[in-house]
Structures are given as structure tokens and as C-alpha cells.
Amino acid sequence: MLLGARKISKHWCPRRPNLSLSHTPSTKLNSHISASLHSLCQVEELDDFLPWLERKASTKISSVLSIGKSAYGRSLFASKTIRAGDCILKVPFNAQLAPDNLNPELKALLSDDVGDVAKLAIVVLLEQKMGHDSEWAPYISRLPRPEEMHNTIFWSEGELEMIRQSSVYQETINQRSQIQQEFLAIRTALKNFPETFESITYEDFMHAYALVTSRAWGSTKGYSLIPFADFLNHDGTSESIVLSDEDKLFSEVLADRNYTPGEQVLIRYGKFSNATLLLDFGFTLPYNIHDQVQIQGSIPHHDNLREMKLELLKRHHRPVSKDDNGFSSSMDSFTIKEIRSGSGKGKGIPQSLRAFARVQCCTSPQELSDLVEEAAQHDGRLARRPLTNNCREIKAHQMLISTLTQLAEDYDASVKANGSGSP
């Protein structure tokens, strides 16, 4: 069965800036000769990788792609003419790193609280510690070092202040907390293997964890790092994705368009917003068709009906979940996506946000009871129809306009405070 995989996440440059390349700043090159030698070493390094992987996989990985360098790091380029629909690479499961690679003795010591991301991070740590003795050394050695990663969890407090107005700020704090909890959960188990993990620090684990969240692909089988495939850069408009055939045990990518020799080949990691791309990959896109923003609603503490309103919202709301980008969604959190079409039509403001505003504008227990009765007579969802009191309906939408306007003003103020004149 062929299933679509997706980057497991959870942007300020147009492509993944250092997803797979160890950059050497030009200021550190003292002459044209040293630059040429560096370039030669890089070419040799790139030439060696695919043959190594094909030997390990005991099969051909790709005959139409070659590894090269673009302005954004290691990239894959068409070495031959590619037609839409062509299979451009195929990596068998035995040439992928997954939680199954974890030492069975260590795996048995891990509690149920340790997720697959953390387990795969431990696999990466083990291979890193083994160095040249690791059978995965040609791949592990090419993974970005901590200083080359721009996921927001690596940002300084001063840098995070620049995005305090964004939902990415709190998601970054949450992700750091999650990583710390996972580290505490595995630390006891790792102590049973002092010869391997004695010197592992929280910073080491956070680096490995970030490598997994930014590079691994998820499917019904779990998560895996797919060498060579993770050299492909992201294009949010591409229809090419990583597909996993769990019957034939391989992952593959099909071209979504024609490529001429020398063109960089791109795929889509997922339908990710700029917030998710920045959080999990450390970059953004200048125009992202999948962009979105989260709106937080709140019932004022001075509202005499606050407890009743919160109870109604809780009772009629779906359980807390995560959206397509991995961001948390609750009864007072709403996602707005930009919608563009030739006719100018779109979904606009989510009905759930309109409903929240209508509940917030009610001024009597009777009005709230009327909403409950109306919900029971229809689809069970609270306040999804316009209020019968036109003044209340107008007030609800004025409240939404005020909230959205304030968010835009806060954003503009944040941009100006950071010394930038454009988003």
C-alpha cells in the first residue's frame, strides 16, 4: 500500500538554508587557493555519498538525480531529463534510520512516556557517538551541527522577543518544555549504558531531537530518517511528496512536473504555514499559500456570565486537537487561513470564531439558553447561526473587526520595533 508521508514537524529565507550543508563562512577562507580546495573537498564528499547509500541499500536509489550545492545548502538536481510522473528516487526501508534501530535492551528500559521522536533521537545520538565506527557515518556526518540549525528552539531570548507577538513564541516555549520532559524520561535508561551515553547532555539531545523533527518523515509505520531524500528542498506549491509503500518496504518520490538537466528538484514537506516552517525548520517563505494565523479569544473576567459562557463553550466544543501544522487548537483558539481565488470567494472567518464572538456578546442567561436550544434543534453546534438580535450580531462582528485590527497593529509595531520596514 502506497501512503503519503509528511515531515513531522510541527521563514525568513526562501528555502531551507542549512538543512543539510555544513557551511564554511567565506570570511574564514584566507585565499582563493583554500577556497578552491574547500570546493574540491565538497565535490568529492558529494560524489561519495550516493554510491555509499546504494551499496548499503543493495539497490539503485536514483539514476536521474545528483547531489549539488545551491545557495541554500545541499540540494538535489536533475542529472537527466525528468518527466512528470517519473519515479526520481526510491529508498528501501533497510536504508532508513527508524526507532526500530534502537538497541532492544535500551528500548525495553524506556517508559511509555517516551515517544518515537525521542527514540529516533537516541538512535541519532548513538550513531554520532560511534563516529567513524558507525555504519551510518557517511550520513550522520552530513547532518547539520547545532550552530547551523535555525529552528526557533535554538534562538536566544533576545531573538525570541522579536516574535513574541506570534504564536510561534509560545509554541517554541512548549516545544522546549516537551524536549526537556522527554530528556528527563530517557536519562535514567541511558545511565544503564555509561560507556555510550555517559557524556550525553540536554543540549546534545535537543540537537538530535531537532534533527528528527526537521528531517524525519512520518507514516502509519512511524518516523524515519531517509538519507538522500532529505537533501530535497521545500516548495509549498509542489505536488511531489514522499510516498511510503509499506508492502514493498520502500519510500519513493514521483516528479510533479518536467525538469531539464541542471534544474533543482523540489518537493513539498507538507502544507505548512510560515509559523510551522520557522518553528520546525528555521525558515519562512515570502509568499506561502498555506499560511495561517492563530486568533486567541477570551471571555473578560468582569463579565458576570463568564462561567456560564465558558461552560457552554466547553460543552459544545470538540476536544483539544492539533491543526495540519501541528499547532494546538482549543475552544478559545482559532485558525484563520488566507484564501485567494479568481472569484474572490472563500470561507473567510471560521464559523467557530463567529460563534465565540456571539456567545461573548450575550448579556443575559436567557440569550445563552436560547443558543443552547437552537443548537439542540439543528446540528448541536453552539451559535453557528446569526443572532436573532441584530444589534448583538452587529456587535459580535464589530468585536471581531476590533480584534483583527489590533492584531495587525501589534504586528506592525513589532516589525517597526525590530527595525524592519517589511514583513
Tab-separated table of C-alpha atoms in Angstrom:
chain	number	residue	atom	x	y	z
A	1	MET	CA	0.000	0.000	0.000
A	2	LEU	CA	1.457	3.350	-1.058
A	3	LEU	CA	0.897	6.080	1.522
A	4	GLY	CA	1.899	9.720	1.595
A	5	ALA	CA	4.454	10.590	4.222
A	6	ARG	CA	4.956	14.014	5.711
A	7	LYS	CA	7.622	15.865	7.583
A	8	ILE	CA	6.869	15.664	11.274
A	9	SER	CA	7.295	18.953	12.235
A	10	LYS	CA	5.366	20.698	13.943
A	11	HIS	CA	10.519	31.836	7.477
A	12	TRP	CA	12.654	34.294	6.712
A	13	CYS	CA	14.631	32.996	3.759
A	14	PRO	CA	13.177	31.425	0.648
A	15	ARG	CA	14.474	27.912	1.124
A	16	ARG	CA	15.875	25.627	3.774
A	17	PRO	CA	19.148	27.490	4.444
A	18	ASN	CA	21.233	24.810	6.085
A	19	LEU	CA	19.071	21.753	6.142
A	20	SER	CA	21.905	19.571	5.000
A	21	LEU	CA	25.054	21.584	4.406
A	22	SER	CA	27.839	22.432	6.790
A	23	HIS	CA	28.684	25.999	5.732
A	24	THR	CA	32.177	27.423	5.977
A	25	PRO	CA	31.915	31.242	6.193
A	26	SER	CA	33.889	32.930	3.429
A	27	THR	CA	35.496	35.265	5.953
A	28	LYS	CA	37.433	32.288	7.259
A	29	LEU	CA	38.928	31.489	3.849
A	30	ASN	CA	42.238	33.267	3.576
A	31	SER	CA	42.886	32.820	-0.128
A	32	HIS	CA	41.475	31.721	-3.462
A	33	ILE	CA	43.531	28.527	-3.178
A	34	SER	CA	41.946	27.486	0.119
A	35	ALA	CA	38.504	28.238	-1.352
A	36	SER	CA	39.259	26.019	-4.327
A	37	LEU	CA	40.490	23.202	-2.086
A	38	HIS	CA	37.355	23.501	0.037
A	39	SER	CA	35.183	23.323	-3.083
A	40	LEU	CA	37.068	20.259	-4.308
A	41	CYS	CA	36.575	18.504	-0.955
A	42	GLN	CA	32.877	19.301	-1.068
A	43	VAL	CA	32.519	17.861	-4.578
A	44	GLU	CA	34.336	14.681	-3.557
A	45	GLU	CA	32.167	14.431	-0.456
A	46	LEU	CA	29.000	14.759	-2.528
A	47	ASP	CA	30.209	12.256	-5.114
A	48	ASP	CA	30.878	9.645	-2.434
A	49	PHE	CA	27.510	9.749	-0.721
A	50	LEU	CA	25.101	8.203	-3.231
A	51	PRO	CA	27.379	5.220	-4.078
A	52	TRP	CA	27.707	4.513	-0.340
A	53	LEU	CA	23.940	4.604	0.140
A	54	GLU	CA	23.303	2.355	-2.863
A	55	ARG	CA	25.814	-0.178	-1.556
A	56	LYS	CA	24.074	-0.116	1.808
A	57	ALA	CA	20.626	-0.467	0.211
A	58	SER	CA	21.843	-3.096	-2.290
A	59	THR	CA	19.784	-1.334	-4.959
A	60	LYS	CA	19.739	1.716	-7.182
A	61	ILE	CA	18.471	4.790	-5.354
A	62	SER	CA	18.270	7.194	-8.277
A	63	SER	CA	19.550	7.434	-11.823
A	64	VAL	CA	18.204	10.906	-12.562
A	65	LEU	CA	19.304	12.947	-9.537
A	66	SER	CA	22.675	14.233	-8.437
A	67	ILE	CA	23.738	15.983	-5.259
A	68	GLY	CA	24.972	19.516	-5.625
A	69	LYS	CA	25.223	22.806	-3.821
A	70	SER	CA	22.822	25.687	-4.138
A	71	ALA	CA	22.688	28.955	-2.231
A	72	TYR	CA	20.707	27.091	0.411
A	73	GLY	CA	22.980	24.137	1.029
A	74	ARG	CA	22.992	20.610	-0.304
A	75	SER	CA	20.303	20.139	-2.907
A	76	LEU	CA	19.248	17.578	-5.491
A	77	PHE	CA	19.411	18.436	-9.183
A	78	ALA	CA	18.159	16.719	-12.294
A	79	SER	CA	21.091	14.940	-13.950
A	80	LYS	CA	18.871	13.856	-16.842
A	81	THR	CA	15.573	14.965	-18.325
A	82	ILE	CA	12.734	14.175	-15.905
A	83	ARG	CA	9.102	13.918	-16.915
A	84	ALA	CA	6.098	14.482	-14.688
A	85	GLY	CA	5.146	11.182	-13.088
A	86	ASP	CA	8.658	9.715	-13.212
A	87	CYS	CA	9.948	7.980	-10.092
A	88	ILE	CA	13.006	10.067	-9.282
A	89	LEU	CA	14.249	8.227	-6.195
A	90	LYS	CA	13.469	5.114	-4.219
A	91	VAL	CA	14.964	4.361	-0.793
A	92	PRO	CA	14.230	0.955	0.786
A	93	PHE	CA	13.332	0.833	4.473
A	94	ASN	CA	16.570	-1.024	5.263
A	95	ALA	CA	18.492	2.125	4.250
A	96	GLN	CA	16.484	4.355	6.598
A	97	LEU	CA	17.014	5.152	10.267
A	98	ALA	CA	13.973	4.448	12.445
A	99	PRO	CA	13.132	3.770	16.107
A	100	ASP	CA	13.458	0.063	15.222
A	101	ASN	CA	17.220	0.652	15.027
A	102	LEU	CA	17.232	1.259	18.780
A	103	ASN	CA	19.072	-1.241	20.953
A	104	PRO	CA	16.380	-3.705	22.214
A	105	GLU	CA	17.824	-3.663	25.747
A	106	LEU	CA	17.684	0.113	25.884
A	107	LYS	CA	14.255	0.214	24.249
A	108	ALA	CA	12.883	-2.112	26.953
A	109	LEU	CA	14.010	0.351	29.644
A	110	LEU	CA	12.166	3.316	28.145
A	111	SER	CA	8.814	4.224	29.636
A	112	ASP	CA	5.632	4.624	27.624
A	113	ASP	CA	6.053	8.382	28.009
A	114	VAL	CA	8.950	8.333	25.544
A	115	GLY	CA	7.662	8.944	22.026
A	116	ASP	CA	9.035	7.810	18.679
A	117	VAL	CA	10.688	11.183	18.036
A	118	ALA	CA	12.733	10.840	21.212
A	119	LYS	CA	13.552	7.200	20.402
A	120	LEU	CA	14.808	8.138	16.961
A	121	ALA	CA	16.791	10.992	18.532
A	122	ILE	CA	18.529	8.419	20.757
A	123	VAL	CA	19.396	6.398	17.645
A	124	VAL	CA	20.976	9.515	16.126
A	125	LEU	CA	22.907	10.189	19.354
A	126	LEU	CA	24.248	6.644	19.398
A	127	GLU	CA	25.443	6.847	15.804
A	128	GLN	CA	27.020	10.240	16.494
A	129	LYS	CA	28.910	8.855	19.483
A	130	MET	CA	30.223	5.963	17.413
A	131	GLY	CA	31.777	8.391	14.959
A	132	HIS	CA	33.634	6.713	12.081
A	133	ASP	CA	32.815	3.301	13.557
A	134	SER	CA	29.135	3.837	12.800
A	135	GLU	CA	27.786	2.083	9.719
A	136	TRP	CA	25.777	5.272	9.166
A	137	ALA	CA	28.790	7.610	9.459
A	138	PRO	CA	28.600	8.933	5.859
A	139	TYR	CA	25.047	10.075	6.575
A	140	ILE	CA	25.371	11.150	10.215
A	141	SER	CA	28.470	13.236	9.466
A	142	ARG	CA	26.492	15.255	6.929
A	143	LEU	CA	23.717	16.246	9.329
A	144	PRO	CA	23.757	19.936	10.381
A	145	ARG	CA	25.603	20.830	13.561
A	146	PRO	CA	23.769	22.783	16.305
A	147	GLU	CA	25.209	26.136	15.219
A	148	GLU	CA	23.897	25.507	11.705
A	149	MET	CA	20.284	25.000	12.747
A	150	HIS	CA	17.809	27.865	12.894
A	151	ASN	CA	14.755	26.214	14.449
A	152	THR	CA	13.345	28.686	16.958
A	153	ILE	CA	14.196	26.400	19.907
A	154	PHE	CA	17.832	27.389	19.289
A	155	TRP	CA	17.097	31.113	19.335
A	156	SER	CA	18.361	33.320	22.139
A	157	GLU	CA	15.911	35.079	24.435
A	158	GLY	CA	16.607	38.335	22.621
A	159	GLU	CA	15.821	36.754	19.275
A	160	LEU	CA	12.617	35.202	20.605
A	161	GLU	CA	11.475	38.646	21.723
A	162	MET	CA	11.233	39.544	18.033
A	163	ILE	CA	8.397	37.023	17.589
A	164	ARG	CA	6.637	37.484	20.931
A	165	GLN	CA	3.516	38.706	19.089
A	166	SER	CA	3.426	35.464	17.095
A	167	SER	CA	2.013	32.095	18.131
A	168	VAL	CA	5.469	30.705	17.291
A	169	TYR	CA	6.763	32.238	20.519
A	170	GLN	CA	4.570	30.130	22.790
A	171	GLU	CA	4.924	27.058	20.577
A	172	THR	CA	8.702	27.407	20.909
A	173	ILE	CA	8.431	27.535	24.693
A	174	ASN	CA	6.128	24.499	24.613
A	175	GLN	CA	8.498	22.565	22.369
A	176	ARG	CA	11.473	23.301	24.621
A	177	SER	CA	9.448	22.077	27.578
A	178	GLN	CA	8.465	18.915	25.689
A	179	ILE	CA	12.086	18.169	24.810
A	180	GLN	CA	13.145	18.681	28.412
A	181	GLN	CA	10.440	16.309	29.657
A	182	GLU	CA	11.493	13.685	27.110
A	183	PHE	CA	15.132	14.053	28.171
A	184	LEU	CA	14.254	13.558	31.824
A	185	ALA	CA	12.222	10.488	30.847
A	186	ILE	CA	15.134	8.834	28.993
A	187	ARG	CA	18.005	9.913	31.242
A	188	THR	CA	17.567	7.071	33.731
A	189	ALA	CA	17.550	4.488	30.938
A	190	LEU	CA	20.658	5.985	29.342
A	191	LYS	CA	22.566	5.705	32.637
A	192	ASN	CA	22.459	1.932	32.209
A	193	PHE	CA	24.801	2.344	29.216
A	194	PRO	CA	27.510	4.632	30.625
A	195	GLU	CA	30.119	3.609	28.068
A	196	THR	CA	27.902	5.037	25.334
A	197	PHE	CA	25.736	7.743	26.827
A	198	GLU	CA	27.601	8.951	29.925
A	199	SER	CA	28.541	12.293	28.384
A	200	ILE	CA	25.171	12.961	26.696
A	201	THR	CA	23.833	16.382	27.697
A	202	TYR	CA	20.447	18.011	27.356
A	203	GLU	CA	21.911	20.181	24.579
A	204	ASP	CA	23.021	17.040	22.701
A	205	PHE	CA	19.542	15.567	22.999
A	206	MET	CA	17.867	18.810	21.899
A	207	HIS	CA	20.068	18.883	18.796
A	208	ALA	CA	19.234	15.260	17.914
A	209	TYR	CA	15.549	15.851	18.650
A	210	ALA	CA	15.516	18.858	16.314
A	211	LEU	CA	17.247	16.853	13.595
A	212	VAL	CA	14.410	14.340	13.792
A	213	THR	CA	11.558	16.868	13.842
A	214	SER	CA	13.015	18.768	10.880
A	215	ARG	CA	14.166	15.840	8.747
A	216	ALA	CA	12.201	12.690	9.586
A	217	TRP	CA	9.109	11.585	7.695
A	218	GLY	CA	6.039	10.143	9.334
A	219	SER	CA	3.786	7.372	8.064
A	220	THR	CA	1.498	4.755	9.597
A	221	LYS	CA	4.646	2.765	10.368
A	222	GLY	CA	6.184	5.588	12.392
A	223	TYR	CA	9.029	8.001	11.793
A	224	SER	CA	12.169	7.547	9.760
A	225	LEU	CA	15.164	9.482	8.504
A	226	ILE	CA	15.528	8.903	4.766
A	227	PRO	CA	19.080	9.565	3.520
A	228	PHE	CA	19.300	11.305	0.139
A	229	ALA	CA	15.576	12.145	0.135
A	230	ASP	CA	16.202	14.715	2.868
A	231	PHE	CA	18.503	16.641	0.511
A	232	LEU	CA	15.353	17.730	-1.344
A	233	ASN	CA	14.319	21.297	-0.589
A	234	HIS	CA	10.803	22.539	0.072
A	235	ASP	CA	8.369	24.220	-2.291
A	236	GLY	CA	4.921	24.723	-0.797
A	237	THR	CA	3.281	24.690	-4.242
A	238	SER	CA	4.831	21.377	-5.305
A	239	GLU	CA	2.638	18.297	-5.594
A	240	SER	CA	5.599	15.943	-5.097
A	241	ILE	CA	5.744	14.303	-1.684
A	242	VAL	CA	7.494	11.329	-0.145
A	243	LEU	CA	5.393	8.176	-0.560
A	244	SER	CA	5.908	5.045	1.538
A	245	ASP	CA	4.983	1.607	0.237
A	246	GLU	CA	4.591	-0.474	3.380
A	247	ASP	CA	4.028	-3.676	1.392
A	248	LYS	CA	7.147	-3.385	-0.748
A	249	LEU	CA	9.115	-1.651	2.052
A	250	PHE	CA	10.430	1.437	0.313
A	251	SER	CA	9.880	5.191	0.124
A	252	GLU	CA	9.803	6.998	-3.194
A	253	VAL	CA	9.227	10.387	-4.805
A	254	LEU	CA	7.408	10.991	-8.083
A	255	ALA	CA	8.080	14.148	-10.091
A	256	ASP	CA	5.123	16.509	-10.297
A	257	ARG	CA	6.473	18.326	-13.359
A	258	ASN	CA	9.130	18.194	-16.059
A	259	TYR	CA	12.747	19.039	-15.195
A	260	THR	CA	15.627	19.750	-17.544
A	261	PRO	CA	19.185	18.678	-16.615
A	262	GLY	CA	20.676	21.042	-14.049
A	263	GLU	CA	17.372	22.181	-12.517
A	264	GLN	CA	16.949	21.844	-8.767
A	265	VAL	CA	14.242	19.315	-7.912
A	266	LEU	CA	11.818	20.343	-5.177
A	267	ILE	CA	9.125	18.628	-3.142
A	268	ARG	CA	6.554	19.658	-0.545
A	269	TYR	CA	7.272	18.755	3.080
A	270	GLY	CA	3.652	19.391	3.959
A	271	LYS	CA	1.024	22.115	3.763
A	272	PHE	CA	2.862	24.105	6.391
A	273	SER	CA	2.317	27.700	7.425
A	274	ASN	CA	5.236	30.096	7.863
A	275	ALA	CA	4.865	29.667	11.614
A	276	THR	CA	5.429	25.920	11.384
A	277	LEU	CA	8.276	26.286	8.888
A	278	LEU	CA	10.006	28.729	11.219
A	279	LEU	CA	9.393	26.617	14.315
A	280	ASP	CA	10.493	23.281	12.887
A	281	PHE	CA	12.821	24.141	10.004
A	282	GLY	CA	14.126	27.638	10.703
A	283	PHE	CA	12.991	29.369	7.504
A	284	THR	CA	9.965	31.098	6.019
A	285	LEU	CA	8.605	31.707	2.522
A	286	PRO	CA	7.981	35.225	1.141
A	287	TYR	CA	4.559	34.107	-0.100
A	288	ASN	CA	3.130	30.945	1.380
A	289	ILE	CA	-0.192	29.691	0.023
A	290	HIS	CA	-0.618	27.595	3.172
A	291	ASP	CA	-0.039	30.454	5.587
A	292	GLN	CA	-2.335	30.991	8.537
A	293	VAL	CA	-2.581	32.835	11.831
A	294	GLN	CA	-3.992	31.822	15.185
A	295	ILE	CA	-6.512	34.010	16.964
A	296	GLN	CA	-6.960	33.733	20.715
A	297	GLY	CA	-10.371	34.544	22.137
A	298	SER	CA	-11.169	35.297	25.759
A	299	ILE	CA	-14.177	35.986	27.966
A	300	PRO	CA	-13.400	39.024	30.185
A	301	HIS	CA	-13.126	38.283	33.887
A	302	HIS	CA	-15.515	41.160	34.669
A	303	ASP	CA	-18.283	39.514	32.604
A	304	ASN	CA	-20.983	38.395	35.054
A	305	LEU	CA	-21.851	35.483	32.743
A	306	ARG	CA	-18.227	34.383	32.261
A	307	GLU	CA	-18.503	30.996	33.989
A	308	MET	CA	-21.741	30.151	32.208
A	309	LYS	CA	-20.272	31.118	28.830
A	310	LEU	CA	-17.097	29.104	29.408
A	311	GLU	CA	-19.144	26.084	30.412
A	312	LEU	CA	-21.298	26.330	27.278
A	313	LEU	CA	-18.269	26.746	25.019
A	314	LYS	CA	-16.581	23.774	26.630
A	315	ARG	CA	-19.674	21.598	26.382
A	316	HIS	CA	-20.224	22.351	22.688
A	317	HIS	CA	-16.614	22.331	21.549
A	318	ARG	CA	-14.607	19.475	20.061
A	319	PRO	CA	-11.722	18.100	22.154
A	320	VAL	CA	-8.420	19.971	22.068
A	321	SER	CA	-6.611	18.989	18.874
A	322	LYS	CA	-3.790	20.000	16.558
A	323	ASP	CA	-4.242	21.518	13.110
A	324	ASP	CA	-2.470	20.494	9.885
A	325	ASN	CA	0.602	22.393	11.013
A	326	GLY	CA	0.788	20.722	14.418
A	327	PHE	CA	-0.308	23.781	16.374
A	328	SER	CA	-2.624	23.315	19.340
A	329	SER	CA	-6.273	24.191	18.974
A	330	SER	CA	-8.696	24.652	21.863
A	331	MET	CA	-12.089	26.173	22.483
A	332	ASP	CA	-10.609	29.699	22.592
A	333	SER	CA	-8.043	29.271	19.792
A	334	PHE	CA	-8.972	29.725	16.128
A	335	THR	CA	-7.072	29.390	12.872
A	336	ILE	CA	-7.535	31.881	10.036
A	337	LYS	CA	-6.115	30.994	6.629
A	338	GLU	CA	-5.596	33.347	3.733
A	339	ILE	CA	-7.898	32.456	0.860
A	340	ARG	CA	-7.370	33.685	-2.677
A	341	SER	CA	-9.437	32.799	-5.710
A	342	GLY	CA	-10.344	34.290	-9.048
A	343	SER	CA	-13.887	34.933	-7.914
A	344	GLY	CA	-12.799	36.374	-4.607
A	345	LYS	CA	-14.864	33.794	-2.778
A	346	GLY	CA	-13.630	31.849	0.205
A	347	LYS	CA	-14.518	30.546	3.624
A	348	GLY	CA	-13.458	33.752	5.330
A	349	ILE	CA	-13.678	33.951	9.119
A	350	PRO	CA	-14.197	30.481	10.645
A	351	GLN	CA	-17.724	29.806	11.856
A	352	SER	CA	-16.310	28.703	15.209
A	353	LEU	CA	-14.774	32.167	15.716
A	354	ARG	CA	-18.041	33.868	14.786
A	355	ALA	CA	-19.817	31.611	17.284
A	356	PHE	CA	-17.335	32.533	20.007
A	357	ALA	CA	-17.981	36.238	19.391
A	358	ARG	CA	-21.752	35.693	19.518
A	359	VAL	CA	-21.527	33.896	22.853
A	360	GLN	CA	-19.252	36.602	24.180
A	361	CYS	CA	-21.801	39.303	23.239
A	362	CYS	CA	-24.718	37.714	25.073
A	363	THR	CA	-25.834	39.794	28.059
A	364	SER	CA	-28.394	37.557	29.765
A	365	PRO	CA	-28.804	33.905	30.816
A	366	GLN	CA	-31.893	33.751	28.605
A	367	GLU	CA	-29.885	34.625	25.479
A	368	LEU	CA	-27.444	31.848	26.297
A	369	SER	CA	-30.301	29.415	26.891
A	370	ASP	CA	-31.764	30.356	23.515
A	371	LEU	CA	-28.454	29.495	21.870
A	372	VAL	CA	-28.404	26.101	23.577
A	373	GLU	CA	-31.973	25.382	22.446
A	374	GLU	CA	-31.164	26.437	18.876
A	375	ALA	CA	-28.098	24.163	18.853
A	376	ALA	CA	-30.206	21.218	20.018
A	377	GLN	CA	-32.701	21.801	17.202
A	378	HIS	CA	-30.037	21.818	14.498
A	379	ASP	CA	-26.558	20.230	14.347
A	380	GLY	CA	-25.656	20.624	18.024
A	381	ARG	CA	-23.085	23.335	17.407
A	382	LEU	CA	-23.445	26.445	19.508
A	383	ALA	CA	-24.123	29.896	17.982
A	384	ARG	CA	-23.319	28.912	14.383
A	385	ARG	CA	-26.313	30.925	13.092
A	386	PRO	CA	-26.693	34.740	13.221
A	387	LEU	CA	-28.171	36.048	16.454
A	388	THR	CA	-31.861	36.961	16.273
A	389	ASN	CA	-30.998	40.257	17.961
A	390	ASN	CA	-29.470	42.293	15.108
A	391	CYS	CA	-27.739	44.665	17.496
A	392	ARG	CA	-25.997	41.747	19.202
A	393	GLU	CA	-24.985	40.271	15.815
A	394	ILE	CA	-23.506	43.577	14.692
A	395	LYS	CA	-21.690	43.944	17.999
A	396	ALA	CA	-20.207	40.449	17.640
A	397	HIS	CA	-18.761	41.280	14.224
A	398	GLN	CA	-17.529	44.672	15.407
A	399	MET	CA	-15.697	42.814	18.153
A	400	LEU	CA	-14.063	40.536	15.569
A	401	ILE	CA	-13.019	43.525	13.457
A	402	SER	CA	-11.541	45.185	16.528
A	403	THR	CA	-9.591	42.031	17.463
A	404	LEU	CA	-8.195	41.552	13.958
A	405	THR	CA	-7.314	45.235	13.672
A	406	GLN	CA	-5.479	45.135	16.988
A	407	LEU	CA	-3.510	42.080	15.886
A	408	ALA	CA	-2.478	43.839	12.676
A	409	GLU	CA	-1.425	46.936	14.621
A	410	ASP	CA	0.569	44.835	17.091
A	411	TYR	CA	2.282	43.105	14.180
A	412	ASP	CA	3.180	46.410	12.513
A	413	ALA	CA	4.512	47.760	15.799
A	414	SER	CA	6.604	44.634	16.279
A	415	VAL	CA	8.069	44.935	12.762
A	416	LYS	CA	8.967	48.583	13.326
A	417	ALA	CA	10.488	47.817	16.733
A	418	ASN	CA	12.741	45.250	15.082
A	419	GLY	CA	13.969	47.832	12.599
A	420	SER	CA	12.367	46.304	9.506
A	421	GLY	CA	10.067	48.105	7.143
A	422	SER	CA	8.518	44.989	5.615
A	423	PRO	CA	7.120	41.630	6.812
